[in-house]
Each structure stands twice: as structure tokens, then as C-alpha cells.
Tab-separated table of C-alpha atoms in Angstrom:
chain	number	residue	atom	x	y	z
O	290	UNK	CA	0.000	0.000	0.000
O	291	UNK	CA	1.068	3.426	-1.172
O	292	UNK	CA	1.858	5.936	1.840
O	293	UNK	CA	0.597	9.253	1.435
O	294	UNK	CA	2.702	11.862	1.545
O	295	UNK	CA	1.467	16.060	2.441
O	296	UNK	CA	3.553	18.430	0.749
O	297	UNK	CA	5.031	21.198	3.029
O	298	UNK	CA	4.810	24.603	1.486
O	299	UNK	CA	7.247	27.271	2.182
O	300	UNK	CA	5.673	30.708	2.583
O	301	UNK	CA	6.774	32.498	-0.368
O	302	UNK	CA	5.393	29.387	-1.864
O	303	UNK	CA	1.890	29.919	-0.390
O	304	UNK	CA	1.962	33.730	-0.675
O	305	UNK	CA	2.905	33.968	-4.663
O	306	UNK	CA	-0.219	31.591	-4.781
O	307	UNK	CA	-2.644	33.444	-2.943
O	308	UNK	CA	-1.739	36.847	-4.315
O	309	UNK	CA	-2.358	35.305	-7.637
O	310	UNK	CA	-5.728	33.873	-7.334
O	311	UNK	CA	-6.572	37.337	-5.525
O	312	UNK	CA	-5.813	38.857	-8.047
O	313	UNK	CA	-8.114	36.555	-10.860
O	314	UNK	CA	-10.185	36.287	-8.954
O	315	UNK	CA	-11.255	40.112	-7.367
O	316	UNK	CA	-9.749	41.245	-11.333
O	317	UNK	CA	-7.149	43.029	-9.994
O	318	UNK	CA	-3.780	44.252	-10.843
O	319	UNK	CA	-2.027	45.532	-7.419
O	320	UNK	CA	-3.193	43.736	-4.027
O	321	UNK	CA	-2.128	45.962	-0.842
O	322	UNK	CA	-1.371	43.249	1.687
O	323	UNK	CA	-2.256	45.401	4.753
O	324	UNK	CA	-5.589	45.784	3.255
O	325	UNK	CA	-8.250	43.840	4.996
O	326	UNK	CA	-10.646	41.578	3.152
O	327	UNK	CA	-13.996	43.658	3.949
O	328	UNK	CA	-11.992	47.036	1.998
O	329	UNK	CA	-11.642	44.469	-0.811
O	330	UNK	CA	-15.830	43.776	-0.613
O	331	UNK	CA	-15.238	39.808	-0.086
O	332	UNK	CA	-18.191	38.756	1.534
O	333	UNK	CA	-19.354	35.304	2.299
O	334	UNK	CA	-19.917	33.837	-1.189
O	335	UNK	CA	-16.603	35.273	-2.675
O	336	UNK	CA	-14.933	34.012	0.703
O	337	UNK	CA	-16.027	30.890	-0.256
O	338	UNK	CA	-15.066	31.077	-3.485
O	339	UNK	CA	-11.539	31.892	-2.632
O	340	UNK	CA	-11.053	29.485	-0.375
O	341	UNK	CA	-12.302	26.551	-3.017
O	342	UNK	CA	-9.919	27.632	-5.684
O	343	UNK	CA	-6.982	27.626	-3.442
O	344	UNK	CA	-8.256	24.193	-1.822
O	345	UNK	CA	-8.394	23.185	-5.892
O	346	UNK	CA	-4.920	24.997	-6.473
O	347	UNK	CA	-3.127	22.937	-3.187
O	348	UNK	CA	-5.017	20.118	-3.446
O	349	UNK	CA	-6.106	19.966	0.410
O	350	UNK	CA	-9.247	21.233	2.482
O	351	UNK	CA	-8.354	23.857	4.906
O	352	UNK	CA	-9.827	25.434	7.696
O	353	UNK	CA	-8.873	29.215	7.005
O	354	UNK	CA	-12.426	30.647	8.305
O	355	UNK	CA	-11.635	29.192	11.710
O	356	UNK	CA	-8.161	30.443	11.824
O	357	UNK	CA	-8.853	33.609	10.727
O	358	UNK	CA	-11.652	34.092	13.350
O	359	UNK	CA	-9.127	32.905	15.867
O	360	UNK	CA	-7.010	36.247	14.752
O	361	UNK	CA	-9.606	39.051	15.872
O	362	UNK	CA	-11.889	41.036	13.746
O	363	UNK	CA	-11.009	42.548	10.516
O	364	UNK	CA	-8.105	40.001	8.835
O	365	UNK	CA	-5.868	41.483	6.204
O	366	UNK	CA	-4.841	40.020	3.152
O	367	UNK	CA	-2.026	39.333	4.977
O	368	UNK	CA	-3.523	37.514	7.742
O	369	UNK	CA	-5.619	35.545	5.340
O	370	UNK	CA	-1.873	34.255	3.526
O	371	UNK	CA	-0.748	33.453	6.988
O	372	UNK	CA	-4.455	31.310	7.264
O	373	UNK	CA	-3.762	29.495	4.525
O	374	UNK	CA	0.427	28.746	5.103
O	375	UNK	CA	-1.071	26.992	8.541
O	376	UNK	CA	-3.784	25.465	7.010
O	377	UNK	CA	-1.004	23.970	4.590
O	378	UNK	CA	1.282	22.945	7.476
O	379	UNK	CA	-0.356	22.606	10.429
O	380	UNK	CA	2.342	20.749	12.329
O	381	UNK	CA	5.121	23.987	11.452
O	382	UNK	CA	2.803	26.618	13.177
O	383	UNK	CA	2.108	25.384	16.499
């Protein structure tokens, strides 16, 4: 039987990635990383959007909403990278 083996991401990695999709996705050319999410008019539905095309571009379910909501009110783009890198390696952030 084959083991199954998760792919650690560095940051850069995961940043470059999110920026990206972002950017397709909000159709946008520059992405302020202090901004947070609610300036950039993600609500719920484009949230969710987000986080299925990265789950699609990583291959691998995440739990960014929960993290985030762990951080406080008012997540940055920033924040929401930093979301996803732990989502990605869970075991390297605690």
C-alpha cells in the first residue's frame, strides 16, 4: 500500500499563490497586503469562493475561516496568507 505523503509549502510558496488567485479572482492588478478583506468587498460567497480555488490549487481542504476568526476582527490580506500557510502545514505553526 502506497503511503501518502502532504507536501510542506514554504511561505513564499503559499503567498505567490494566494496573491495570484486574488488577483483573478477580485480582477485586480495591485493587491495591498495590509488591506483587509472587507476594503476588498469579499463577503461570504466570494470568501467561499476563494477558499475553493486555493483548496483546488493545493489540493487539500483547509480550515482558514476558523483560523482567521481565531485572529480578531477585521483580517488582512495578509492575515488571510498566513491562514492558509497553517492550514497547509499545520504541524510547522504550532
Amino acid at each position: 500500500m502506497a503511503e501518502i505523503v502532504e507536501k510542506n509549502y514554504t511561505y513564499e510558496e503559499v503567498e505567490t499563490k494566494v496573491i495570484k488567485i486574488f488577483k483573478e479572482e477580485l480582477g485586480v492588478e495591485e493587491l495591498d497586503l495590509n488591506v483587509e478583506l472587507e476594503y476588498l468587498d469579499i463577503d461570504s460567497l466570494s470568501f467561499a469562493e476563494l477558499l475553493v480555488t486555493l483548496e483546488n490549487e493545493f489540493d487539500k481542504e483547509m480550515e482558514v475561516e476558523q483560523i482567521l476568526s481565531s485572529k480578531g476582527n477585521d483580517p488582512t490580506v495578509t492575515d488571510f496568507i498566513h491562514a492558509v500557510y497553517e492550514g497547509l502545514n499545520p504541524d510547522e505553526t504550532k
